[in-house]
Every structure is written in C-alpha cells, then in structure tokens.
PDB file of C-alpha atoms and ligand atoms in Angstrom:
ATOM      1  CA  UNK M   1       8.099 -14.584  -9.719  1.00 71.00           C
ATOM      2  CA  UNK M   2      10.387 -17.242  -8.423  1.00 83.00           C
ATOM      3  CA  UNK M   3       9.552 -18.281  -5.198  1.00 93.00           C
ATOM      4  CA  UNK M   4      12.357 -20.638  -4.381  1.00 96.00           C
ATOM      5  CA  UNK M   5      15.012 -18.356  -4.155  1.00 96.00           C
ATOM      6  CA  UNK M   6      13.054 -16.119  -1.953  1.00 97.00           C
ATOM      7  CA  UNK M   7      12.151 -18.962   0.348  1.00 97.00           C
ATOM      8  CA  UNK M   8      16.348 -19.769   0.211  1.00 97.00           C
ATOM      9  CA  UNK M   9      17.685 -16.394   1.085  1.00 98.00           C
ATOM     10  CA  UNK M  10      14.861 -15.838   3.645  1.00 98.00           C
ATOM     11  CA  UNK M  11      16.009 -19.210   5.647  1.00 97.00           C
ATOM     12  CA  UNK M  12      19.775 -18.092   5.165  1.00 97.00           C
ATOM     13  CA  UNK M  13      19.081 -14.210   6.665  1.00 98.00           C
ATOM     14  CA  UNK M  14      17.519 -15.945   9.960  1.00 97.00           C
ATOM     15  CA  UNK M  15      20.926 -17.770  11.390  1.00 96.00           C
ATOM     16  CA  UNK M  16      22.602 -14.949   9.850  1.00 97.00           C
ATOM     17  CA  UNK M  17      20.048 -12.447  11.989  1.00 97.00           C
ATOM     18  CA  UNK M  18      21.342 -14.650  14.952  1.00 95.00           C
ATOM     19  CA  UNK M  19      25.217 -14.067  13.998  1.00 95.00           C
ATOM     20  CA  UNK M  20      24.465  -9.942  14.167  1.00 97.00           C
ATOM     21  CA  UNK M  21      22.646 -10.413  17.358  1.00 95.00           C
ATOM     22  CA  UNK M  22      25.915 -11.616  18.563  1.00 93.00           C
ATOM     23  CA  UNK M  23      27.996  -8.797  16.760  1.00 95.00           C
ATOM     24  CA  UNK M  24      25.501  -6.191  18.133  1.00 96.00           C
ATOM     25  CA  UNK M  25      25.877  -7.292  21.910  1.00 93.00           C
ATOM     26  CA  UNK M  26      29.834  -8.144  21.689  1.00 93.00           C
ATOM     27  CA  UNK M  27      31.532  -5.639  19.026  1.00 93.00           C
ATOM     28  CA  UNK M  28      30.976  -2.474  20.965  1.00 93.00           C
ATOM     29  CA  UNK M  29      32.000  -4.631  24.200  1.00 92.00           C
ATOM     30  CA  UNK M  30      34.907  -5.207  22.106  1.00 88.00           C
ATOM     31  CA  UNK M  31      34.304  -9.294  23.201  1.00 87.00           C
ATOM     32  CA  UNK M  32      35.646 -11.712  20.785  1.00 87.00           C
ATOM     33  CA  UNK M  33      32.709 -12.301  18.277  1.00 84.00           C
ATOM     34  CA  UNK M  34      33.534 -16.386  18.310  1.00 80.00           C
ATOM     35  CA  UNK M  35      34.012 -17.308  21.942  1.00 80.00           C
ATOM     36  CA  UNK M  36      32.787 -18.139  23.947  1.00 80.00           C
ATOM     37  CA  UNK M  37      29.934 -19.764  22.570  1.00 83.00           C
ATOM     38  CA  UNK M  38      26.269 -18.931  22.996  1.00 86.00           C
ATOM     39  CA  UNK M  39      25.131 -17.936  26.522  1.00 87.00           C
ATOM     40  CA  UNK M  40      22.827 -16.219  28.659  1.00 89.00           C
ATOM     41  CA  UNK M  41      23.766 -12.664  29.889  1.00 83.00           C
ATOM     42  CA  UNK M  42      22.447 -13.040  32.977  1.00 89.00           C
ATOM     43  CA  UNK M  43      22.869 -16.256  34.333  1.00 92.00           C
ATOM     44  CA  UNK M  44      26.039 -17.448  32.079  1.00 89.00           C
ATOM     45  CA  UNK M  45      24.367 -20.894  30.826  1.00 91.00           C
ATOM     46  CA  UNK M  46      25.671 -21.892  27.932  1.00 91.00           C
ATOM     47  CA  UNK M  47      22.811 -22.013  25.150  1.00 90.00           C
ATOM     48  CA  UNK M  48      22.097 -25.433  23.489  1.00 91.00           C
ATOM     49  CA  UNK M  49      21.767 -25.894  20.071  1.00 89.00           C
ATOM     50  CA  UNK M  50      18.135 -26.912  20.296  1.00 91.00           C
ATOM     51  CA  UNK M  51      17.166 -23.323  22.396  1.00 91.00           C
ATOM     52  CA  UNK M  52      19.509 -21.614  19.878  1.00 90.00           C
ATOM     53  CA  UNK M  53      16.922 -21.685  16.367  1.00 93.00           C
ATOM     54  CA  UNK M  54      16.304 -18.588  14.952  1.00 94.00           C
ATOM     55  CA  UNK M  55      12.681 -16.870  16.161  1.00 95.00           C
ATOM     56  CA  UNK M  56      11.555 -20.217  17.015  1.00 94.00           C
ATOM     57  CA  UNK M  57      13.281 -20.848  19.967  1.00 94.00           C
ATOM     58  CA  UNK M  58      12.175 -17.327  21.541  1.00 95.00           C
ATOM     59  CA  UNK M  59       8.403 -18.645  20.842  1.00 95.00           C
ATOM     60  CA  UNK M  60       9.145 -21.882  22.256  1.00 95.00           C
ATOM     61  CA  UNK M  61      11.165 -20.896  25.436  1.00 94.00           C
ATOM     62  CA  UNK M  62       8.275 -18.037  25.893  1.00 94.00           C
ATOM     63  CA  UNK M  63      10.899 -15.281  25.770  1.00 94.00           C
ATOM     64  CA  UNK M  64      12.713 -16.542  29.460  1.00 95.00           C
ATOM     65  CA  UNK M  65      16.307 -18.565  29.194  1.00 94.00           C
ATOM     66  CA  UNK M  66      15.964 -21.933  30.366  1.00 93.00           C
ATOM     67  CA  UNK M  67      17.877 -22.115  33.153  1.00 93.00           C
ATOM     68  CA  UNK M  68      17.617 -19.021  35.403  1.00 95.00           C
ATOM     69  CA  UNK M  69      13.951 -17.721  33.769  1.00 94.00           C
ATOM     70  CA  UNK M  70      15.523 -14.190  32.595  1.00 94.00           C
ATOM     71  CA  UNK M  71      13.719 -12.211  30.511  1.00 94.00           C
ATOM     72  CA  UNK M  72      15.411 -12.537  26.668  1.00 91.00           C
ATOM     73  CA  UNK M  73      15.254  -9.375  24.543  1.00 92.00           C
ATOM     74  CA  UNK M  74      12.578  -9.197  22.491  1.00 94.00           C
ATOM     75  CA  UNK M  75      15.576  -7.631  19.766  1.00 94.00           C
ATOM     76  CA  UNK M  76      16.673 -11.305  19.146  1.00 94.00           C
ATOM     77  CA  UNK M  77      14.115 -12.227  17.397  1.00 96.00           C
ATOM     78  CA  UNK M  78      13.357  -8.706  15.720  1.00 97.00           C
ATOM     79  CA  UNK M  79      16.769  -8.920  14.481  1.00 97.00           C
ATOM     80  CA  UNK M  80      16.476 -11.908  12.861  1.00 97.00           C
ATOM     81  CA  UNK M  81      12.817 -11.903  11.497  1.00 97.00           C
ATOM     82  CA  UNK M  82      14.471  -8.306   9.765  1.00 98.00           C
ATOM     83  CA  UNK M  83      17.257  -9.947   8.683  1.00 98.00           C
ATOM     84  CA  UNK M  84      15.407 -12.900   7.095  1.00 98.00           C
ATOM     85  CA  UNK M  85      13.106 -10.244   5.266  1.00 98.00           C
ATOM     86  CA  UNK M  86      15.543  -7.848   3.933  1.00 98.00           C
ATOM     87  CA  UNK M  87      17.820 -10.839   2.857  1.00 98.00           C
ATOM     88  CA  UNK M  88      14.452 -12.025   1.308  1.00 98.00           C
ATOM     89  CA  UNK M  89      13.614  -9.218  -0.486  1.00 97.00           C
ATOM     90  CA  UNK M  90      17.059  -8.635  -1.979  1.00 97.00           C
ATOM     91  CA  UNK M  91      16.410 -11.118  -4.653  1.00 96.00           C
ATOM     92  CA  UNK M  92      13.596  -9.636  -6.752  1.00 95.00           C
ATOM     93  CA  UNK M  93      14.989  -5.475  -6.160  1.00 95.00           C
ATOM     94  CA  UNK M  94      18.456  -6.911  -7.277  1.00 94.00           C
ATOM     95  CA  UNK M  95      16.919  -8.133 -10.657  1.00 91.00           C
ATOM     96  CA  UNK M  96      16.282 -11.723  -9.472  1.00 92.00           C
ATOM     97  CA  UNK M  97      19.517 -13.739 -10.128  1.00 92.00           C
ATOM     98  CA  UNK M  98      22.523 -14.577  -8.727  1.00 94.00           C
ATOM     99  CA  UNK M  99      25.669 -12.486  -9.266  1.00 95.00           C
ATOM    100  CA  UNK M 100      27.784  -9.893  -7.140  1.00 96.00           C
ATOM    101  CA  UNK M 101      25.161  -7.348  -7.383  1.00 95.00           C
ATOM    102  CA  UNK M 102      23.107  -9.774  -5.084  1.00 97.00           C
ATOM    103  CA  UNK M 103      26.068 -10.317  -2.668  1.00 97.00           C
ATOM    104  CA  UNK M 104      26.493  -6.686  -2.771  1.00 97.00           C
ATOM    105  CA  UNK M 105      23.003  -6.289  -1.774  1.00 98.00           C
ATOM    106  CA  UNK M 106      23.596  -8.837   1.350  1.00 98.00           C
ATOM    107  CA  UNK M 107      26.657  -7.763   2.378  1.00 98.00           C
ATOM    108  CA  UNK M 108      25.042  -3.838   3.107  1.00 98.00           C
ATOM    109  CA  UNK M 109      22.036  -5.472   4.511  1.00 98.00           C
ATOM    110  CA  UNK M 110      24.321  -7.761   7.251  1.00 98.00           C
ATOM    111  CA  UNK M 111      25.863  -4.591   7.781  1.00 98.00           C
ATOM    112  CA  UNK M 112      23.355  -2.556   7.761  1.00 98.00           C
ATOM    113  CA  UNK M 113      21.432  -4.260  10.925  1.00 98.00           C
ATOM    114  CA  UNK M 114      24.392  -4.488  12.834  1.00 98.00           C
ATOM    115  CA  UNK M 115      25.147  -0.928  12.492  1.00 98.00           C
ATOM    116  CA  UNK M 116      21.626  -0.237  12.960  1.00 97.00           C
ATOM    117  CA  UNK M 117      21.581  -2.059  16.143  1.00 96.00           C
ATOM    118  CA  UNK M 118      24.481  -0.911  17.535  1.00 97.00           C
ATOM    119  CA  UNK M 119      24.024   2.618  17.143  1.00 95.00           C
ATOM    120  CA  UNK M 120      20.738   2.576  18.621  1.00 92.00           C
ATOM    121  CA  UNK M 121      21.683   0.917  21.958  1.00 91.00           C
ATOM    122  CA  UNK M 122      25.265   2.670  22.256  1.00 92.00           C
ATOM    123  CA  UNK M 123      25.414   5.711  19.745  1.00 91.00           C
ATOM    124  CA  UNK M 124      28.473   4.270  18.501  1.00 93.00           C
ATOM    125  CA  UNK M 125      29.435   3.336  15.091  1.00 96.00           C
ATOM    126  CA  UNK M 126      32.337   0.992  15.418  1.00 96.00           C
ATOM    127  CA  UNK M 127      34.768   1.385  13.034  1.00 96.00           C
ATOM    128  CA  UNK M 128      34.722  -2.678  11.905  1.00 96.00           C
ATOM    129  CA  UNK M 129      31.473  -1.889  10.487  1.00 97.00           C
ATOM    130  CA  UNK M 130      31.935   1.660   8.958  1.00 98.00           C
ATOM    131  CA  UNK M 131      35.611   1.475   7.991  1.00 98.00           C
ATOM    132  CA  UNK M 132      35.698  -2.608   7.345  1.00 98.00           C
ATOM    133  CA  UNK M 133      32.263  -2.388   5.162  1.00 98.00           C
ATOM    134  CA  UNK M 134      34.279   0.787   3.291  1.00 98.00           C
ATOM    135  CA  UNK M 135      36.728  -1.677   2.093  1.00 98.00           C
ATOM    136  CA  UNK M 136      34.638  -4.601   1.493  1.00 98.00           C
ATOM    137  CA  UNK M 137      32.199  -2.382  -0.569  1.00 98.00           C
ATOM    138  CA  UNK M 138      35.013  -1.079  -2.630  1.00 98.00           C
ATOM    139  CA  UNK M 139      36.059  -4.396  -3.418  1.00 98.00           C
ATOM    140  CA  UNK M 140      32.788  -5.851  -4.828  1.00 97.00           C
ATOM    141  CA  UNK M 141      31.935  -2.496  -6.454  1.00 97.00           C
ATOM    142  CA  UNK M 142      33.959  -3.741  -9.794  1.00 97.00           C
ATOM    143  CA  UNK M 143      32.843  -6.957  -9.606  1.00 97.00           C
ATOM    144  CA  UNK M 144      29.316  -5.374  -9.486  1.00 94.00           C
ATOM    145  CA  UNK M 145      29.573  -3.486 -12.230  1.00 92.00           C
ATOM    146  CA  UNK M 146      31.807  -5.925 -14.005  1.00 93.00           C
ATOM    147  CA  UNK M 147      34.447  -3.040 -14.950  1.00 95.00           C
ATOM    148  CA  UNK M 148      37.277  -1.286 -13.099  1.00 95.00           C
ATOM    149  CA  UNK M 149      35.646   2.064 -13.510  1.00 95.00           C
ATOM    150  CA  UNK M 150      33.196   0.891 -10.738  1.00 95.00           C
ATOM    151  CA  UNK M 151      35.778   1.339  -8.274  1.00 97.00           C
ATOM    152  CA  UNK M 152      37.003   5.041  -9.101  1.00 97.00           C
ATOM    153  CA  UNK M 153      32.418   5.668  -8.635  1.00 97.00           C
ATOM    154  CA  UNK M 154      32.797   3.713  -5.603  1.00 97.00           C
ATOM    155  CA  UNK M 155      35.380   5.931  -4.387  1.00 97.00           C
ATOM    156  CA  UNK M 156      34.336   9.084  -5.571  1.00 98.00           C
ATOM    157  CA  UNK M 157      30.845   8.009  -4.029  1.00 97.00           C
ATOM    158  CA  UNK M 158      32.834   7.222  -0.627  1.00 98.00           C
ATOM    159  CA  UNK M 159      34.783  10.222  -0.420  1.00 98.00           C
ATOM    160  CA  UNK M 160      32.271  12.878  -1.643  1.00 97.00           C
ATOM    161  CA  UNK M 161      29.493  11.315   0.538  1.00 97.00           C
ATOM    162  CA  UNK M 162      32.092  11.810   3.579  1.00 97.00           C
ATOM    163  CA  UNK M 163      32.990  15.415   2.406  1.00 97.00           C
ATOM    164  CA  UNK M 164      29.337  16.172   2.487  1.00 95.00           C
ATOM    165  CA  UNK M 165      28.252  14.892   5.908  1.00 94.00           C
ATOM    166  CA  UNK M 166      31.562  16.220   7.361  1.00 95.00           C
ATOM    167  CA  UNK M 167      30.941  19.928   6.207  1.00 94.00           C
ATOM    168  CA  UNK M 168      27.434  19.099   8.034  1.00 91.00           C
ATOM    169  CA  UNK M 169      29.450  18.668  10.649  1.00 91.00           C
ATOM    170  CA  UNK M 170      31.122  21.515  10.548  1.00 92.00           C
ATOM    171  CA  UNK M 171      28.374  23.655   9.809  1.00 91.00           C
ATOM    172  CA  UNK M 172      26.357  21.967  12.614  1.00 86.00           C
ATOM    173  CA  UNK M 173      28.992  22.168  15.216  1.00 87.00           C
ATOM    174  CA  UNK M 174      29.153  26.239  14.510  1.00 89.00           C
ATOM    175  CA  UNK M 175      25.857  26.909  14.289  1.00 88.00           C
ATOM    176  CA  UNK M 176      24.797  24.767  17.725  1.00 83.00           C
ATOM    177  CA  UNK M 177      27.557  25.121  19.649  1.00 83.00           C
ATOM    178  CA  UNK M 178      27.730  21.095  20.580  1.00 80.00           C
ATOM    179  CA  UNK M 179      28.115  18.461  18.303  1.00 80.00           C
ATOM    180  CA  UNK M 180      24.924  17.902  15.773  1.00 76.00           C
ATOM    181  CA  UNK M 181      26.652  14.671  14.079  1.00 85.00           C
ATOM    182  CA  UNK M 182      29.368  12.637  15.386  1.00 88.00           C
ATOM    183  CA  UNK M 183      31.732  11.341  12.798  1.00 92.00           C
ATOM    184  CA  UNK M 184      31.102   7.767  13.160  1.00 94.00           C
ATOM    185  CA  UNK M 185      28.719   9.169  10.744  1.00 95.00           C
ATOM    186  CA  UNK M 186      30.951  10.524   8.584  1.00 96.00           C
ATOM    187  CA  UNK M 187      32.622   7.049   8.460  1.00 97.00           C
ATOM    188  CA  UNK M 188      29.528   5.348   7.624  1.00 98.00           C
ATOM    189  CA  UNK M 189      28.388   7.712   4.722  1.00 98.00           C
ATOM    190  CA  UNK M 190      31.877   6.604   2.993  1.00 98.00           C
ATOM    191  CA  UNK M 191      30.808   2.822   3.487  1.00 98.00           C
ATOM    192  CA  UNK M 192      27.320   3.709   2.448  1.00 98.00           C
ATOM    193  CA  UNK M 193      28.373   5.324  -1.144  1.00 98.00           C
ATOM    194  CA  UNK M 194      30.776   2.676  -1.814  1.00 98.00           C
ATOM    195  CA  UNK M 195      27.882   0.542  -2.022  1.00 98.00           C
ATOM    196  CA  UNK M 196      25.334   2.704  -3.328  1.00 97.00           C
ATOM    197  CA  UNK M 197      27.214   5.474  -5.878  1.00 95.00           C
ATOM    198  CA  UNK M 198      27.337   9.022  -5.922  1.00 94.00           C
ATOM    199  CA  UNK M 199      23.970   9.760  -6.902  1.00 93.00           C
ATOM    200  CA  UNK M 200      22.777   7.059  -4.175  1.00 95.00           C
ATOM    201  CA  UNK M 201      24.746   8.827  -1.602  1.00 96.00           C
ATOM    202  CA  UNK M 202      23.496  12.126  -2.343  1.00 95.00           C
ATOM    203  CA  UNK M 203      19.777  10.891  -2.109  1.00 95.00           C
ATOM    204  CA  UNK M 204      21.098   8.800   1.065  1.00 97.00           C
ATOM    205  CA  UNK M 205      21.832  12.210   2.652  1.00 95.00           C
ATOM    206  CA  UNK M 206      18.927  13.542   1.952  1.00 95.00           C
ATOM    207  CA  UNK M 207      16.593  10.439   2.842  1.00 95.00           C
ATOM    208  CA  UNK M 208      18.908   9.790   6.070  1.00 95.00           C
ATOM    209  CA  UNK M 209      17.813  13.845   6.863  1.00 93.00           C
ATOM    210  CA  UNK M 210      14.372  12.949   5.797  1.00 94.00           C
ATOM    211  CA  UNK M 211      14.159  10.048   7.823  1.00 95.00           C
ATOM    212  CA  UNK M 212      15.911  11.127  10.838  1.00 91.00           C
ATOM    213  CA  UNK M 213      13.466  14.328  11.333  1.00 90.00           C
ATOM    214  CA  UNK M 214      10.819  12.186  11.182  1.00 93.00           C
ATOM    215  CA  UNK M 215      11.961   9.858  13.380  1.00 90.00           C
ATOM    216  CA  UNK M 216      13.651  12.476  16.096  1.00 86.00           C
ATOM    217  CA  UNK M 217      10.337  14.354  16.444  1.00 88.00           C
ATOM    218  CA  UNK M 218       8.723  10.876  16.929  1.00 88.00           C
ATOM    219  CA  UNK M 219      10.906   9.694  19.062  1.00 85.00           C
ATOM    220  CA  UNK M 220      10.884  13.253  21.055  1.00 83.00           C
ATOM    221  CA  UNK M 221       6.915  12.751  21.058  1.00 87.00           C
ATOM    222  CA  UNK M 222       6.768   9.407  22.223  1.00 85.00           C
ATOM    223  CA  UNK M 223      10.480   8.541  24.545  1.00 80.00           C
ATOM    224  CA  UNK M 224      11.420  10.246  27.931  1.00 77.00           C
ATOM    225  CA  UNK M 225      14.842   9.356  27.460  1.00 74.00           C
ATOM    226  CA  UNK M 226      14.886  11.123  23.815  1.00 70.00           C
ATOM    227  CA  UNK M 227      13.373  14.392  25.080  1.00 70.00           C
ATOM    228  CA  UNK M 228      15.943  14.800  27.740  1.00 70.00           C
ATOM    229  CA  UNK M 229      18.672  13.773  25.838  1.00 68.00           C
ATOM    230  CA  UNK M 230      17.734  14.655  22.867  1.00 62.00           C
ATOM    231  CA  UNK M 231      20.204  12.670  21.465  1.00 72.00           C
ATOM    232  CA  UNK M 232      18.866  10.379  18.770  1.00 79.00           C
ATOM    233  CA  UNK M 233      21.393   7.712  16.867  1.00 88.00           C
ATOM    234  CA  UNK M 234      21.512   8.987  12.880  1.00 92.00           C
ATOM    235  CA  UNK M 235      22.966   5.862  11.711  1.00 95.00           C
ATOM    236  CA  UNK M 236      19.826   3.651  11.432  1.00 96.00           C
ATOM    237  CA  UNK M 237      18.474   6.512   9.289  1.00 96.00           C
ATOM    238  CA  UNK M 238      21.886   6.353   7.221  1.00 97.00           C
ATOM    239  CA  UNK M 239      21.356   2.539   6.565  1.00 98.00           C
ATOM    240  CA  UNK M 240      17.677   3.161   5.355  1.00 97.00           C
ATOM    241  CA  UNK M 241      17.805   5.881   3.360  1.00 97.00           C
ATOM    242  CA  UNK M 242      21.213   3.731   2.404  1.00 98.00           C
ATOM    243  CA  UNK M 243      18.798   1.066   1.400  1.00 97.00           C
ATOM    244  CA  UNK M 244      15.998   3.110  -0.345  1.00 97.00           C
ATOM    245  CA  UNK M 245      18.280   4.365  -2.999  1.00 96.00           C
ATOM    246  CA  UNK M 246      20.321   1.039  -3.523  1.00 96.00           C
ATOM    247  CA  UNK M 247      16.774  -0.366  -4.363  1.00 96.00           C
ATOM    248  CA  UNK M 248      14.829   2.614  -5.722  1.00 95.00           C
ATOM    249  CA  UNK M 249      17.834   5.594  -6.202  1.00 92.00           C
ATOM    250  CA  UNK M 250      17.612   5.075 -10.019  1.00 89.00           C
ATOM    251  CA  UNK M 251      14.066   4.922 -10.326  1.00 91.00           C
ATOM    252  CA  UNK M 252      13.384   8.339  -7.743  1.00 91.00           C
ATOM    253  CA  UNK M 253      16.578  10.228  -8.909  1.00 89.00           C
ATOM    254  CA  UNK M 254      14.616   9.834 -12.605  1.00 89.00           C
ATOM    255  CA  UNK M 255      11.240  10.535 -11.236  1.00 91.00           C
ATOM    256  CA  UNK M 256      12.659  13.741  -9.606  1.00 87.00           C
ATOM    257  CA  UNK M 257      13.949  14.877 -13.104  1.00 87.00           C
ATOM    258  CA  UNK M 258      11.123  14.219 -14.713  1.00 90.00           C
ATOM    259  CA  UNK M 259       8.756  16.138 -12.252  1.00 89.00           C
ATOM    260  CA  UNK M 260      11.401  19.305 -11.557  1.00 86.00           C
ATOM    261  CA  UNK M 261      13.431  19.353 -14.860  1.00 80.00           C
ATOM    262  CA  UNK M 262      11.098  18.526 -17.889  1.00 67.00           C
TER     263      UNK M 262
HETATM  264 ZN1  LIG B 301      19.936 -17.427  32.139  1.00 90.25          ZN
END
C-alpha cells in the first residue's frame, strides 16, 4: 500500500479539522465563517498563528488559552484528529488514486463532521450543509461516474432517500403524537444519497436506524440530559451509516443477497 498519499491527505484533513471547528461554533450562530479571525470565546484574544496548529497546539497550551487560562474544548482537537483520519482513510476505500471519486469522498467527509458536530451541540441541521452539500454532491456525481446518467442516480437517490425519511416522519409524528424526526433530517438524507446512490441511501436508512438505537439507548443509559430529554440528534447517525455504505454499500448490499437470496 502507498503510504505517501495517506501521510498527504492525513496532514491536509488536520487544518481542514480546524476550518469545521470554526463552521461548527459560527454557522448555527449564523457568524460570518471568515471574520473575524481566530479567537478565544471567552476572553476575545485573538489566537496567534503559533497557538493555532492543529492538535498540537491543544497539547502544548495544556488545553487553557493563553491569555485568560480558559478551559479549550476538548472537541477541537477531536475534530481534527477525526478529520485527519477519515480524510486519511479515504484514499485506500476510494480505490487508491486520485480522481473525483476521491474528492467526492472528501467533500461528504468535511461535511459530514460539520453536520455531525453541529447537530450534536444544537439539534440543528443548517441548511448550508444539508441543502448546499445536495447541490455540490449532485454536481460531482457525473464527474464521479464519468457519465451524465450519474446525475439522474444522484437525483433519484436524493429524492427517494427524502421521500423515505419524510413518510418516517409522517408515520412517526401519528403514531407518537410529537415529532420523532425533524426534517433537517429529511434535508440531509437528500444530500446523503446524492453522494452515496439509491441503494447507499436505502442501507443509509437502515444503518442511520441501526446506529441511532444503539446509540439512543446508550446515550439514555449513560447521559442525564438524554434521559430527560430524550431527545437525541439523528444526524451523526445519518453521516455514519452515510459513510458505511459509501465505503462498504456495494460489498454488504452483495453479501446480503448472497446470504437471504441464493
Ligand atoms: Zn481566553
């Protein structure tokens, strides 16, 4: 296995870990995602260059901001040590070269982690990310699959993936008499199958399900705040099950076959 280009998209996913830090603590703030620069959130000093390297400058500074000794959130460096390893690992589950279907494979993963982020802290799915990734993902679907037909799957992924999740909706809100799924979701199952097809998007629902029942009765075990609320964030399970079956959909839709329909 090449190692190089491992090592190269690795070093490129940490500053761009530190850009979605930034998008996760200004988008749903609805702050301007360029200015002003860097600064603490607590005392306002603005963060040199040298205090502002990926991971490194968390270890260094001991987790406290150099001028007022305020704890920093451990997510900073979470979210770019993730970053770093999912842009990492794109290169050998994309077929190990460059092309669109390794942009592709970026461009959901940046995404991804903001959205994941996001949701988690404000159970919001901002439409920049759901309804702006929809669009990008429609316009490198062709270019991934080096034919116009890729964009009528890409849509037809988008739309029926939305259809699906919104009669979930639907069903949900009848059934529980309060709302079981919000519709950012909805929005972000269109951006998902643009990306991932329409049999990814169908196994994304059903790993997203999966994931998010494992998750919810973790998260009920283990969080206060989840019990009473019990209101968990379905996004990040969106983006992972999103993630599983751009990697592995092919290879577990065919295993699935095999096993149930010989
Ligand atoms: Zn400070």
């Amino acid at each position: 296995m090449e190692l190089f280009p491992i090592f190269a998209l690795f070093f490129l996913g940490l500053p761009i870990g530190s850009f979605l830090n930034v998008v996760i603590w200004r988008l749903p703030r609805e702050e301007s995602i360029a200015f002003p620069p860097s600064h603490c959130p607590i005392c306002g000093a603005a963060i040199k260059p040298y205090d502002n390297i990926p991971v490194l400058s968390y270890i260094i500074l001991g987790g406290k901001c150099r001028n007022c000794k305020a704890k920093i959130s451990i997510q900073y460096p979470i979210v770019e040590l993730s970053t770093a390893i999912l842009f990492a690992l794109t290169w050998p589950l994309t077929g190990g070269h460059i092309g669109w279907e390794l942009a592709s494979a970026l461009v959901f993963t940046g995404i991804g982690v903001a959205v994941t982020g996001i949701d988690y802290h404000h159970k919001i799915i901002p439409d920049e990310l759901s309804i702006g990734g929809l669009v990008v993902g429609l316009i490198l679907a062709p270019l991934s699959a080096g034919a116009w037909s890729g964009l009528l799957w890409a849509f037809v992924a988008a739309l029926g993936g939305a259809v699906l999740l919104f009669l979930v909706r639907v069903g949900g809100q009848a059934l529980f008499k309060k709302e079981a799924l919000g519709f950012g979701d909805v929005k972000l199952i269109a951006m998902i199958g643009a990306f991932v097809g329409w049999r990814g998007v169908l196994l994304t629902v059903f790993l997203g399900a999966l994931f998010g029942t494992i998750g919810g009765v973790a998260a009920m075990i283990f969080s206060r705040e989840a019990r009473e609320e019990r209101l968990i964030p379905f996004g990040p399970f969106l983006i992972l099950g999103g993630l599983v079956a751009l990697y592995f959909g092919e290879a577990l839709i065919e295993w699935y076959l095999s096993v149930f329909f010989v």
